[in-house]
mmCIF file of N, CA and C in Angstrom:
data_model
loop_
_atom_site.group_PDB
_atom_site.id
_atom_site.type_symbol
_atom_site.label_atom_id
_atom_site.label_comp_id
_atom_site.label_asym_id
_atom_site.label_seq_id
_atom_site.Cartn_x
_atom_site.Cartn_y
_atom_site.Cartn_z
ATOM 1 N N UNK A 8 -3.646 -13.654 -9.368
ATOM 2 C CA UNK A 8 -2.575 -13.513 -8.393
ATOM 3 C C UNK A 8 -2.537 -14.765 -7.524
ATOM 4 N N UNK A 9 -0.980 -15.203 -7.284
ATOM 5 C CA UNK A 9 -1.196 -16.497 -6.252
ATOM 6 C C UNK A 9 -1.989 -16.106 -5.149
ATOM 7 N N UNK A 10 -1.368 -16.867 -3.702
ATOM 8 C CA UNK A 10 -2.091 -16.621 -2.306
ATOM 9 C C UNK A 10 -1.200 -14.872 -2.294
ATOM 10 N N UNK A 11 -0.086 -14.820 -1.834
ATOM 11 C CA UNK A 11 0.246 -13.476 -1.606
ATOM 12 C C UNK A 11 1.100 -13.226 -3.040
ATOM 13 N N UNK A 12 0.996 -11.654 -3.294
ATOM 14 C CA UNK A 12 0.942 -11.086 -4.584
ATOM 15 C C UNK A 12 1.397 -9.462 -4.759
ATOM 16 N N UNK A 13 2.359 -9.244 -5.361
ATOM 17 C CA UNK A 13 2.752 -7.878 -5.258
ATOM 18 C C UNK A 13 2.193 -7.569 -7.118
ATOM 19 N N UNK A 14 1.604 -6.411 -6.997
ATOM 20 C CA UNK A 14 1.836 -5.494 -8.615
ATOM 21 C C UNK A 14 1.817 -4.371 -8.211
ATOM 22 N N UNK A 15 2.644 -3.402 -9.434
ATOM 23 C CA UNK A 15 2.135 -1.851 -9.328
ATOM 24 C C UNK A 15 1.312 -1.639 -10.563
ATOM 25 N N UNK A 16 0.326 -0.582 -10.170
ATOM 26 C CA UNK A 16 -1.340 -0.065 -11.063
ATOM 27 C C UNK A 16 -0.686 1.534 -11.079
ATOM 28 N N UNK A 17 -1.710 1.585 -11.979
ATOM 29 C CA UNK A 17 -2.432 3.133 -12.047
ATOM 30 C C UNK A 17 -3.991 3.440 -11.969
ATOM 31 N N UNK A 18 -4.615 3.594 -10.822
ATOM 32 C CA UNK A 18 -6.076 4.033 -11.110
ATOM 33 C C UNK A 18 -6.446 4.520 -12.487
ATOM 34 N N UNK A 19 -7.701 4.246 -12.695
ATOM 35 C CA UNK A 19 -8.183 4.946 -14.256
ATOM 36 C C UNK A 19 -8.317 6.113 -14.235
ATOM 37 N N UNK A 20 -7.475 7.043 -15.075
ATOM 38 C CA UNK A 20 -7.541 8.242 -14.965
ATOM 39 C C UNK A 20 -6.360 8.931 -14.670
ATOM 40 N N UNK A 21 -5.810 8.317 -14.075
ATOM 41 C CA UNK A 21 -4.289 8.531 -13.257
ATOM 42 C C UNK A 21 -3.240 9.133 -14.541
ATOM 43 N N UNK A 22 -2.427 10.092 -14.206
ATOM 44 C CA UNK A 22 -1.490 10.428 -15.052
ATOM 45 C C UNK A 22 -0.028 9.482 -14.852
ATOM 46 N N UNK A 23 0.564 8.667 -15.723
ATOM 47 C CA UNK A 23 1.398 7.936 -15.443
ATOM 48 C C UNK A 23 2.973 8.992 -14.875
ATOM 49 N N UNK A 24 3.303 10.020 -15.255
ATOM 50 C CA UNK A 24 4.249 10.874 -15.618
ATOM 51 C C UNK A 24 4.010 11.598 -14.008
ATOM 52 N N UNK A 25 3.362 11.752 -13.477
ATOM 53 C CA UNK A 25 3.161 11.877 -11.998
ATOM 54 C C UNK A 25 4.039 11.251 -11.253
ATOM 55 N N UNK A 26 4.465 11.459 -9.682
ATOM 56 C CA UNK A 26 5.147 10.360 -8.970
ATOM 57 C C UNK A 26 4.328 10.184 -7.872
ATOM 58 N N UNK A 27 2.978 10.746 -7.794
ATOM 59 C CA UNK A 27 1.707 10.139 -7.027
ATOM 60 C C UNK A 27 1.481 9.458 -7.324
ATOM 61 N N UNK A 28 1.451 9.356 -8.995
ATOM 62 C CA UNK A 28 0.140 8.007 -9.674
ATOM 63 C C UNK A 28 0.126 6.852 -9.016
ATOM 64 N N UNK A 29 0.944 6.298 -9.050
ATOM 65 C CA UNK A 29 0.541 4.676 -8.879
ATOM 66 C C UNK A 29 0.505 4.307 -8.058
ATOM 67 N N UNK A 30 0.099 3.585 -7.969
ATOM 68 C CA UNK A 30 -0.490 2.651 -6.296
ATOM 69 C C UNK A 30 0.183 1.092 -6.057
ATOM 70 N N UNK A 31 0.087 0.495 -5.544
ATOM 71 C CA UNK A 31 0.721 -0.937 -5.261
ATOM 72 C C UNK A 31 -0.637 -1.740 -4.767
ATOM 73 N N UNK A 32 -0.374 -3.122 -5.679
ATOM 74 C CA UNK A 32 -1.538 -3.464 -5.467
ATOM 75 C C UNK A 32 -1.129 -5.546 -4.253
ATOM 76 N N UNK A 33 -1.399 -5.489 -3.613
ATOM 77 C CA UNK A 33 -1.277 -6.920 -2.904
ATOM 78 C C UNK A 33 -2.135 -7.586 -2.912
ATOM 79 N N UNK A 34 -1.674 -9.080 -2.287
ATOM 80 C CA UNK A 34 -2.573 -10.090 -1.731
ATOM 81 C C UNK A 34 -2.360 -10.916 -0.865
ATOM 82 N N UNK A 35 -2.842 -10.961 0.283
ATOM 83 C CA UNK A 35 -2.521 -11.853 1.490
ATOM 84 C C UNK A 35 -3.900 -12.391 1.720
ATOM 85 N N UNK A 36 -3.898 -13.653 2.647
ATOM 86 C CA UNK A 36 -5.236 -14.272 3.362
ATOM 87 C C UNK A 36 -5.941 -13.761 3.634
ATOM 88 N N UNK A 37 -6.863 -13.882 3.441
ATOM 89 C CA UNK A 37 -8.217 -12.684 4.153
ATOM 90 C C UNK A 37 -7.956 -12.748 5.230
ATOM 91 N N UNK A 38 -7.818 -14.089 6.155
ATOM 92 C CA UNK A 38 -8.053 -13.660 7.567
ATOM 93 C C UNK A 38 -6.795 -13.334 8.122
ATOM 94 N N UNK A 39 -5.770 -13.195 7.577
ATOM 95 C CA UNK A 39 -4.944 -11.987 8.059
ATOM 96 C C UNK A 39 -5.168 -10.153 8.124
ATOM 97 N N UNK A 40 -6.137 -9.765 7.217
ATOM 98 C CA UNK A 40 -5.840 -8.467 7.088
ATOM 99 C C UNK A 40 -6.337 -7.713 8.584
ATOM 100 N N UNK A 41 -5.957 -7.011 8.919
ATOM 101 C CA UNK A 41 -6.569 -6.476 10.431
ATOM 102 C C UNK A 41 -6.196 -4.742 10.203
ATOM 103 N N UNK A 42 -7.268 -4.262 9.741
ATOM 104 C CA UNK A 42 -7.009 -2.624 8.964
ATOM 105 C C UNK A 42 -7.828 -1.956 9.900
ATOM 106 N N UNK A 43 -7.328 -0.111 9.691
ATOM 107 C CA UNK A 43 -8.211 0.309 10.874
ATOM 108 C C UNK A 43 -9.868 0.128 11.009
ATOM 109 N N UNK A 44 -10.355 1.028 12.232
ATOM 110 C CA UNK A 44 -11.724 1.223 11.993
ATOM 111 C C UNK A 44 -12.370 1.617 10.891
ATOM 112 N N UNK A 45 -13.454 0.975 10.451
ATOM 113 C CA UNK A 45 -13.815 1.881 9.113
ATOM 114 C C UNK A 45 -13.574 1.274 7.702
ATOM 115 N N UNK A 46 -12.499 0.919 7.989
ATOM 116 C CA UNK A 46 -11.840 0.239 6.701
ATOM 117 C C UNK A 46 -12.147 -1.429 6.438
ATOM 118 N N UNK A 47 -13.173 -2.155 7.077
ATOM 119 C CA UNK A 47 -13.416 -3.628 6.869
ATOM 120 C C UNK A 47 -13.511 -4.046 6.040
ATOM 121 N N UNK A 48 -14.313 -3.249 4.843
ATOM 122 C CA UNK A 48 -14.642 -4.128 3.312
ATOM 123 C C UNK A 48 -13.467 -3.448 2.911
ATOM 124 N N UNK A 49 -12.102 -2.238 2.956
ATOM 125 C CA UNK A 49 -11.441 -2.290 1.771
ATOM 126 C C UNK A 49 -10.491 -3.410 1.062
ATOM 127 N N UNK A 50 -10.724 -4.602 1.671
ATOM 128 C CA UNK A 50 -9.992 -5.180 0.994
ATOM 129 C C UNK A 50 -10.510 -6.597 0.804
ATOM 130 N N UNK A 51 -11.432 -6.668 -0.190
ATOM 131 C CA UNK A 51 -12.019 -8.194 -0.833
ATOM 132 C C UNK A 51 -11.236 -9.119 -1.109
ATOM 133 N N UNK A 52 -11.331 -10.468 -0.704
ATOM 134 C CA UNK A 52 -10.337 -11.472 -0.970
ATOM 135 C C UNK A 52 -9.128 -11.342 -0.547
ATOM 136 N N UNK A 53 -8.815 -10.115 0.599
ATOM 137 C CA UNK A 53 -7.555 -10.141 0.923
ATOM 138 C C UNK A 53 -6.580 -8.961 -0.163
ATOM 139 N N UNK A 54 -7.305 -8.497 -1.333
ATOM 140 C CA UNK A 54 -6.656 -7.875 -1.959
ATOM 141 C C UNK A 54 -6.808 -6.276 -1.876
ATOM 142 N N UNK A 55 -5.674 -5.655 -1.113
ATOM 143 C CA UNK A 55 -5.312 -4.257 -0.756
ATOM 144 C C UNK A 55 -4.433 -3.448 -1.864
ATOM 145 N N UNK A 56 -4.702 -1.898 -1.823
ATOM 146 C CA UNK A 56 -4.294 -1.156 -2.426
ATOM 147 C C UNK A 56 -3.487 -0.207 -1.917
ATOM 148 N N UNK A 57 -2.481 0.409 -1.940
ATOM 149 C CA UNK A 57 -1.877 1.552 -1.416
ATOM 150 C C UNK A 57 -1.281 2.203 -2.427
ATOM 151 N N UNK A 58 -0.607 3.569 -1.977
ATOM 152 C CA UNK A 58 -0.271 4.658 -2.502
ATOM 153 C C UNK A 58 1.104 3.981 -2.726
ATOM 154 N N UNK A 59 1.879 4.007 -3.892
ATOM 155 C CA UNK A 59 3.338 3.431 -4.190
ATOM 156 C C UNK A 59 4.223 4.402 -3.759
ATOM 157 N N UNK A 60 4.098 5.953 -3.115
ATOM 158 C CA UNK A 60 4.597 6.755 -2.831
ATOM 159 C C UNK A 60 5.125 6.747 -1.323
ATOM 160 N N UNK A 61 6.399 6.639 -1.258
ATOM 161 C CA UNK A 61 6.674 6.395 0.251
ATOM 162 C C UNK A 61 6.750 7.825 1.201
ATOM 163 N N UNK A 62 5.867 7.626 2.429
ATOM 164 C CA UNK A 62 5.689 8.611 3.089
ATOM 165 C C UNK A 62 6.503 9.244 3.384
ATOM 166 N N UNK A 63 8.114 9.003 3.741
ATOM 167 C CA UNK A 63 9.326 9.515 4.034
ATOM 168 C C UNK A 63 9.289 10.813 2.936
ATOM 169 N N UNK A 64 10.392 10.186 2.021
ATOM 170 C CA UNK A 64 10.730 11.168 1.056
ATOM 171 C C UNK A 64 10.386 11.178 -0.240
ATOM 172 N N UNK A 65 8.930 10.258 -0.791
ATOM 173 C CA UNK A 65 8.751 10.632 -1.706
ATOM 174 C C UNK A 65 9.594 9.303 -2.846
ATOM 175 N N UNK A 66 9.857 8.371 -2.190
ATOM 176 C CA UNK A 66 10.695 7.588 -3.386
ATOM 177 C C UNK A 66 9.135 6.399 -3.966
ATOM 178 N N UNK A 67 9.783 5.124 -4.835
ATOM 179 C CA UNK A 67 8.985 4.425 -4.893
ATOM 180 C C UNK A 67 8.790 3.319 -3.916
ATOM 181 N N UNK A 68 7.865 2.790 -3.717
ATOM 182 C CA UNK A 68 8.181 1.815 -2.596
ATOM 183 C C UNK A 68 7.759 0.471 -3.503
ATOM 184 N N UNK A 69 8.575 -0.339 -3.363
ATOM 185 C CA UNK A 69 8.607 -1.351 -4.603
ATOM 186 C C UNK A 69 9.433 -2.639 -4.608
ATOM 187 N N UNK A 70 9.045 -3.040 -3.129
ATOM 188 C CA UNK A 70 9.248 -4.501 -2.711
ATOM 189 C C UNK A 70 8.470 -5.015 -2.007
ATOM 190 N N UNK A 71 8.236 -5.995 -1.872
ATOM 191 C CA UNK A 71 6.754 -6.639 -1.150
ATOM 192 C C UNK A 71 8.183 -7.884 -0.644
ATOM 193 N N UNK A 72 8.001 -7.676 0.985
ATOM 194 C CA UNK A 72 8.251 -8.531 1.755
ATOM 195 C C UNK A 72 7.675 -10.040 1.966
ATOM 196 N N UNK A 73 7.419 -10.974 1.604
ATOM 197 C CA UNK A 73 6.331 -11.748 2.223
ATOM 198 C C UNK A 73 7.099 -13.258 2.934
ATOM 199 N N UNK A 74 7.572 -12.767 4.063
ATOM 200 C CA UNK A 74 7.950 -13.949 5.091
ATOM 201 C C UNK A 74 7.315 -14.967 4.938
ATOM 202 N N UNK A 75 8.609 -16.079 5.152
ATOM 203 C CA UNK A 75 7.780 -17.871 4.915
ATOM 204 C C UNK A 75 8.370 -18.369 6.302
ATOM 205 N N UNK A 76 9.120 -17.431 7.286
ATOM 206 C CA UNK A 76 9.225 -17.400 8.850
ATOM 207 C C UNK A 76 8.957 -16.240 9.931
ATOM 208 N N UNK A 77 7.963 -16.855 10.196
ATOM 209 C CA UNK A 77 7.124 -15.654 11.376
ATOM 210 C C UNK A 77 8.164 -15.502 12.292
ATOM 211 N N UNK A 78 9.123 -16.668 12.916
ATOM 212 C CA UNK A 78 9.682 -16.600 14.178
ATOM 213 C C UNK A 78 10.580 -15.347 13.717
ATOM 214 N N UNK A 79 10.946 -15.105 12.199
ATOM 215 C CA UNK A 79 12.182 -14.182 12.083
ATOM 216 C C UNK A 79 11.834 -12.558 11.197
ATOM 217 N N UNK A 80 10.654 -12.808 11.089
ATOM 218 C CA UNK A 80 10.066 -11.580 10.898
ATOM 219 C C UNK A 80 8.921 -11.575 10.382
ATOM 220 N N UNK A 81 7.920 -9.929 10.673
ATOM 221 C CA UNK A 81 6.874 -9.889 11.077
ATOM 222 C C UNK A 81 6.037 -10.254 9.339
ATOM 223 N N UNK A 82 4.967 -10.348 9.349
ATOM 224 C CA UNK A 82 4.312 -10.521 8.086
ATOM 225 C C UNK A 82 4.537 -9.770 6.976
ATOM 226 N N UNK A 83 3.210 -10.150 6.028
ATOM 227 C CA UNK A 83 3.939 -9.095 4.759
ATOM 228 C C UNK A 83 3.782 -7.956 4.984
ATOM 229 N N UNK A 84 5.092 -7.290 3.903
ATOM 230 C CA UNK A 84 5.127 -5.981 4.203
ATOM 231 C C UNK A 84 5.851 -4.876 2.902
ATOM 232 N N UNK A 85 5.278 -4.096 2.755
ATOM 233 C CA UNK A 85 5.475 -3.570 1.363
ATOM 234 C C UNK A 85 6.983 -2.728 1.886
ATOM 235 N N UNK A 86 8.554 -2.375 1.252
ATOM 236 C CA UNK A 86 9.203 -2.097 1.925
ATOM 237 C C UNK A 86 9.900 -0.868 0.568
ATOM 238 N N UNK A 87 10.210 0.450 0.690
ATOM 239 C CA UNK A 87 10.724 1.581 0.758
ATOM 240 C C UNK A 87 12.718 1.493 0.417
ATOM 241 N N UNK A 88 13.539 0.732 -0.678
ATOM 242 C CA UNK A 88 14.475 -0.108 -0.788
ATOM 243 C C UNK A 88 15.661 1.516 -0.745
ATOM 244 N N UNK A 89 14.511 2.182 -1.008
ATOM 245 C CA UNK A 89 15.540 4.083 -0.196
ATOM 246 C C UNK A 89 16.250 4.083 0.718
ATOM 247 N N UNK A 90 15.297 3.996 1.909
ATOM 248 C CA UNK A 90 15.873 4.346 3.376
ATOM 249 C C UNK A 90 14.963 3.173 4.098
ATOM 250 N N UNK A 91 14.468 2.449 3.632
ATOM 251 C CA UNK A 91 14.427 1.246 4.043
ATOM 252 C C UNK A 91 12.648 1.133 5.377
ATOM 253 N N UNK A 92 12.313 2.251 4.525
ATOM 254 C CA UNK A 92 10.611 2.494 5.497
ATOM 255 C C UNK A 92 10.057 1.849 4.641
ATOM 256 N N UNK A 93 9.351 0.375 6.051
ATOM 257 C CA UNK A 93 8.515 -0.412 5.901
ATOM 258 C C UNK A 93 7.139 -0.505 6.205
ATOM 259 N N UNK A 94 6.316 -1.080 5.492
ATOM 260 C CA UNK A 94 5.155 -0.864 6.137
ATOM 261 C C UNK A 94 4.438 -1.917 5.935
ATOM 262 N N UNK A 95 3.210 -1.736 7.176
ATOM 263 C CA UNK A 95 2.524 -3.221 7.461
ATOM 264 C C UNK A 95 1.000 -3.267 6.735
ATOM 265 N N UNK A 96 1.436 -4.471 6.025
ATOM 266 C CA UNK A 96 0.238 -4.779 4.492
ATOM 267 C C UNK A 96 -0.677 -4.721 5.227
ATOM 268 N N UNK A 97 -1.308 -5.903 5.875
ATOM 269 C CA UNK A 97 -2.562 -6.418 6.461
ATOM 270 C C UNK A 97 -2.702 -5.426 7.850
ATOM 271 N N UNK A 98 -1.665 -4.509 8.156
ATOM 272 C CA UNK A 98 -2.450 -2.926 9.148
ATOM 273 C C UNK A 98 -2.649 -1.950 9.036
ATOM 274 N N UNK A 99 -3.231 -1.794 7.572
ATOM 275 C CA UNK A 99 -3.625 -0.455 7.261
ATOM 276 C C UNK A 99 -2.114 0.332 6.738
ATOM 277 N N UNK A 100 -1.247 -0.688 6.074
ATOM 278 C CA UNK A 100 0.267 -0.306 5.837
ATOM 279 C C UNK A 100 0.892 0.866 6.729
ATOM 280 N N UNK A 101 0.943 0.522 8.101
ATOM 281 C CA UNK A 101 1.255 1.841 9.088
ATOM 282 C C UNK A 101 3.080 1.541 9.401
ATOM 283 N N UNK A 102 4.117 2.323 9.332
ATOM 284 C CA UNK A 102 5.206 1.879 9.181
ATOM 285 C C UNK A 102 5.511 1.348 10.329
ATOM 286 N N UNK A 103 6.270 0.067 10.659
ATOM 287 C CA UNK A 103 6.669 -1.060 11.577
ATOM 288 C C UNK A 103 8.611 -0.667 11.450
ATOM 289 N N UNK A 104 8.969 -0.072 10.417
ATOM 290 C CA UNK A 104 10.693 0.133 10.484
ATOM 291 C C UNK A 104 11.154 1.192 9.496
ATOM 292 N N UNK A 105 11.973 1.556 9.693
ATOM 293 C CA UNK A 105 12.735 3.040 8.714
ATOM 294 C C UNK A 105 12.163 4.570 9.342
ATOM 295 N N UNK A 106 12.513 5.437 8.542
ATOM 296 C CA UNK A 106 11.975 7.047 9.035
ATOM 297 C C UNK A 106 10.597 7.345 8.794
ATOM 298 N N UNK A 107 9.992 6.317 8.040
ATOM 299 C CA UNK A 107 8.675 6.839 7.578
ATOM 300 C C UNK A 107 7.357 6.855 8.668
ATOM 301 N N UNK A 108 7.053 8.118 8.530
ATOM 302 C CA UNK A 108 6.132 8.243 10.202
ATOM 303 C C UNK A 108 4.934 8.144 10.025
ATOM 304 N N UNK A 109 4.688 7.890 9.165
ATOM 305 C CA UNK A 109 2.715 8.089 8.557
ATOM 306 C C UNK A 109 2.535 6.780 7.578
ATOM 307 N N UNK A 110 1.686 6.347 7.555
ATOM 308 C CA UNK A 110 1.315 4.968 6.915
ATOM 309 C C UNK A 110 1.184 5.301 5.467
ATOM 310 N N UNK A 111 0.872 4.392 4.772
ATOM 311 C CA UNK A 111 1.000 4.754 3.488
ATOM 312 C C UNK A 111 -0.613 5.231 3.084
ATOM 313 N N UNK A 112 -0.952 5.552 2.294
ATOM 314 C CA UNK A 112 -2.847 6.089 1.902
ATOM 315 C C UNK A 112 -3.244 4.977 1.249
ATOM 316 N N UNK A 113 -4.497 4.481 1.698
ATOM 317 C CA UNK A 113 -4.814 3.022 1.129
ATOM 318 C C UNK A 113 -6.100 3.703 0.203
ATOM 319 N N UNK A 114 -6.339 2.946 -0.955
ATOM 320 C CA UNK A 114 -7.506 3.032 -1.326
ATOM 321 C C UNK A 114 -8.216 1.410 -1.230
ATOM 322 N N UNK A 115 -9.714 1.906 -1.420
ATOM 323 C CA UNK A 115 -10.480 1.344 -0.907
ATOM 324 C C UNK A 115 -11.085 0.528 -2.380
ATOM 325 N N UNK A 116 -11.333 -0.737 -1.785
ATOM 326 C CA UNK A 116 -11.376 -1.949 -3.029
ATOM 327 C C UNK A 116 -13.339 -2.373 -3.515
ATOM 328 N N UNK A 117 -13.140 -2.809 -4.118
ATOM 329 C CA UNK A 117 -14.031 -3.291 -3.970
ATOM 330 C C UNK A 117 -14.550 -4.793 -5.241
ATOM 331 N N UNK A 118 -14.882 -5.363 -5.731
ATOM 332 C CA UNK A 118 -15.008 -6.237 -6.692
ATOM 333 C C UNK A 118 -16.301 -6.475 -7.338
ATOM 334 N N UNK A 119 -16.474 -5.512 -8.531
ATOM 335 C CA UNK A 119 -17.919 -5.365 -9.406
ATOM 336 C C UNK A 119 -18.599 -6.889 -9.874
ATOM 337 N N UNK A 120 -19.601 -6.657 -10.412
ATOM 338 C CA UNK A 120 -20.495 -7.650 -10.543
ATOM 339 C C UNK A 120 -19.801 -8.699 -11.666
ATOM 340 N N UNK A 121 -18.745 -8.362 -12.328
ATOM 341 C CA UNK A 121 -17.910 -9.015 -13.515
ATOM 342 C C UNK A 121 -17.315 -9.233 -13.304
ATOM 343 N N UNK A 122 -16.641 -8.966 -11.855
ATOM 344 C CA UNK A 122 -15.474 -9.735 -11.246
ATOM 345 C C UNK A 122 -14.068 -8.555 -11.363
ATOM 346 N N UNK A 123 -14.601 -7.359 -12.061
ATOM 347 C CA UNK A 123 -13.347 -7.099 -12.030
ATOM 348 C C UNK A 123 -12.716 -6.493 -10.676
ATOM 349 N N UNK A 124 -11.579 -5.858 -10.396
ATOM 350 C CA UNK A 124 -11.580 -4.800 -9.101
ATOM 351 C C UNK A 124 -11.352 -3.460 -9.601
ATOM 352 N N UNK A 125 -12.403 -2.711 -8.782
ATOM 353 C CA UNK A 125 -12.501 -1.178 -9.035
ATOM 354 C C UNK A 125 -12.026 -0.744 -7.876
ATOM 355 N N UNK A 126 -12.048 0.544 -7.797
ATOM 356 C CA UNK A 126 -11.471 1.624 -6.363
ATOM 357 C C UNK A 126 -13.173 1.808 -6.315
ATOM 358 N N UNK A 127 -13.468 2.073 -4.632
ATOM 359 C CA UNK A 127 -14.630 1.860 -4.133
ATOM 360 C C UNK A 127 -14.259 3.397 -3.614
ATOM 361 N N UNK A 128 -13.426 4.058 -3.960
ATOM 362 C CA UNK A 128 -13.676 5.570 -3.363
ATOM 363 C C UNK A 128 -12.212 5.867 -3.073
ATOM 364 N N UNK A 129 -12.099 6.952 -2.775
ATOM 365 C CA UNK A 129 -10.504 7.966 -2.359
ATOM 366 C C UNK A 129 -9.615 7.496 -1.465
ATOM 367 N N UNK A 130 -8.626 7.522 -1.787
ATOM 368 C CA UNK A 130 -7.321 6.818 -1.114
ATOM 369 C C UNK A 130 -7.601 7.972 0.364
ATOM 370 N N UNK A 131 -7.283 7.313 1.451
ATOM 371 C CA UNK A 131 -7.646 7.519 2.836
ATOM 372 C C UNK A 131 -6.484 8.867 3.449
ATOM 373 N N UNK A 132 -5.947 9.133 2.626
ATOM 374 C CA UNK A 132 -5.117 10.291 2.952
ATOM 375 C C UNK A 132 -4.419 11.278 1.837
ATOM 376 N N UNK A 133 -3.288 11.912 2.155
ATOM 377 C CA UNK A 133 -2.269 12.797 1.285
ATOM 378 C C UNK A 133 -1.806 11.571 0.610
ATOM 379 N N UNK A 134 -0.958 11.639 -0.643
ATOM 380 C CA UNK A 134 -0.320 11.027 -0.702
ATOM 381 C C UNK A 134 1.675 11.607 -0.899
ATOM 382 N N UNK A 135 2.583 10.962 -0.474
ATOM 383 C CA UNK A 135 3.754 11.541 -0.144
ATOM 384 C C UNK A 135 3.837 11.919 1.637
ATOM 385 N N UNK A 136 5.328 12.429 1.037
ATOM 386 C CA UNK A 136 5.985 13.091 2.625
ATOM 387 C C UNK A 136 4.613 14.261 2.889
ATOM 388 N N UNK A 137 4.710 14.562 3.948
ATOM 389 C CA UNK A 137 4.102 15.268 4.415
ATOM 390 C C UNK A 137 4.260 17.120 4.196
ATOM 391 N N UNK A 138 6.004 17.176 3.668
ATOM 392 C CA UNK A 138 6.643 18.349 3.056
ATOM 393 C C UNK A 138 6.162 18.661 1.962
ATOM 394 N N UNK A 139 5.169 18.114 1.358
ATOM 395 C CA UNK A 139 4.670 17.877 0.072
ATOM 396 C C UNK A 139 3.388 19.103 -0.116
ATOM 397 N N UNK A 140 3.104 19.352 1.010
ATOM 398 C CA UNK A 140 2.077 20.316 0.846
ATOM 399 C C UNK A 140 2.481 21.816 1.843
ATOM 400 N N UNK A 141 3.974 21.628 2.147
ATOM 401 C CA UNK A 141 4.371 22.651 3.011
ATOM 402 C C UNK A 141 4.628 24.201 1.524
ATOM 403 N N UNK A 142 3.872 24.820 1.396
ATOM 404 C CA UNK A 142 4.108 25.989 0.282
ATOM 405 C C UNK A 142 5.793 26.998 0.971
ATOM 406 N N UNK A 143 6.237 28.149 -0.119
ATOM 407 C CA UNK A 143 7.169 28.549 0.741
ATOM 408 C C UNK A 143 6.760 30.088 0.464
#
């Protein structure tokens, strides 16, 4: 991946036919990332993971923002091309614009002895709208 870097994954194991599965995978400067407490090593080399599922309503989120002017908008940012909920890469992807009220679920990175990157453990939340687990 260059310096900053958008792909979409599927964890191993992951059912593709799902609209949880996949995750979005980035890359920004290391010393940009500024993620919550807790979260310091998830992202080696700058390279973060999130849930591709946008917290709003459930669409894909499947544009990676990455500004080459700070004065005219804020850093990278993975963006929701639905209803237009954005969220902030290097803060723990917590939404900065649109309806989406809950950050996206990050999983946690890590980079094995071969270099490859594995998931270092469970994505940090639900993934989806939050209606998602409302039963009727």
């Amino acid at each position: 991946m260059r310096a900053s870097a958008f792909l979409t994954a599927f964890p191993e194991g992951a059912d593709p036919r799902l609209a949880a599965s996949p995750i979005v995978i980035v890359r920004i400067p290391p010393d940009t990332v500024d993620l919550p407490p807790g979260r310091g090593d998830w992202a080696p080399r700058g390279i973060l993971a999130y849930s591709k599922t946008c917290t709003h309503a459930a669409c894909a989120v499947s544009l990676f923002r990455d500004p080459m002017d700070s004065q005219t908008s804020v850093g990278p940012a993975l963006v929701c091309p639905c209803h237009y909920s954005t969220f902030d890469v290097a803060r723990g992807a917590k939404p900065i614009f649109g309806p989406a009220a809950r950050a996206l679920p990050q999983l946690p990175l890590r980079i094995a002895k071969d270099g490859t990157l594995v998931a270092a453990g469970p994505l940090s939340g639900n993934v989806g709208p939050s209606w998602w687990g409302i039963r009727q």
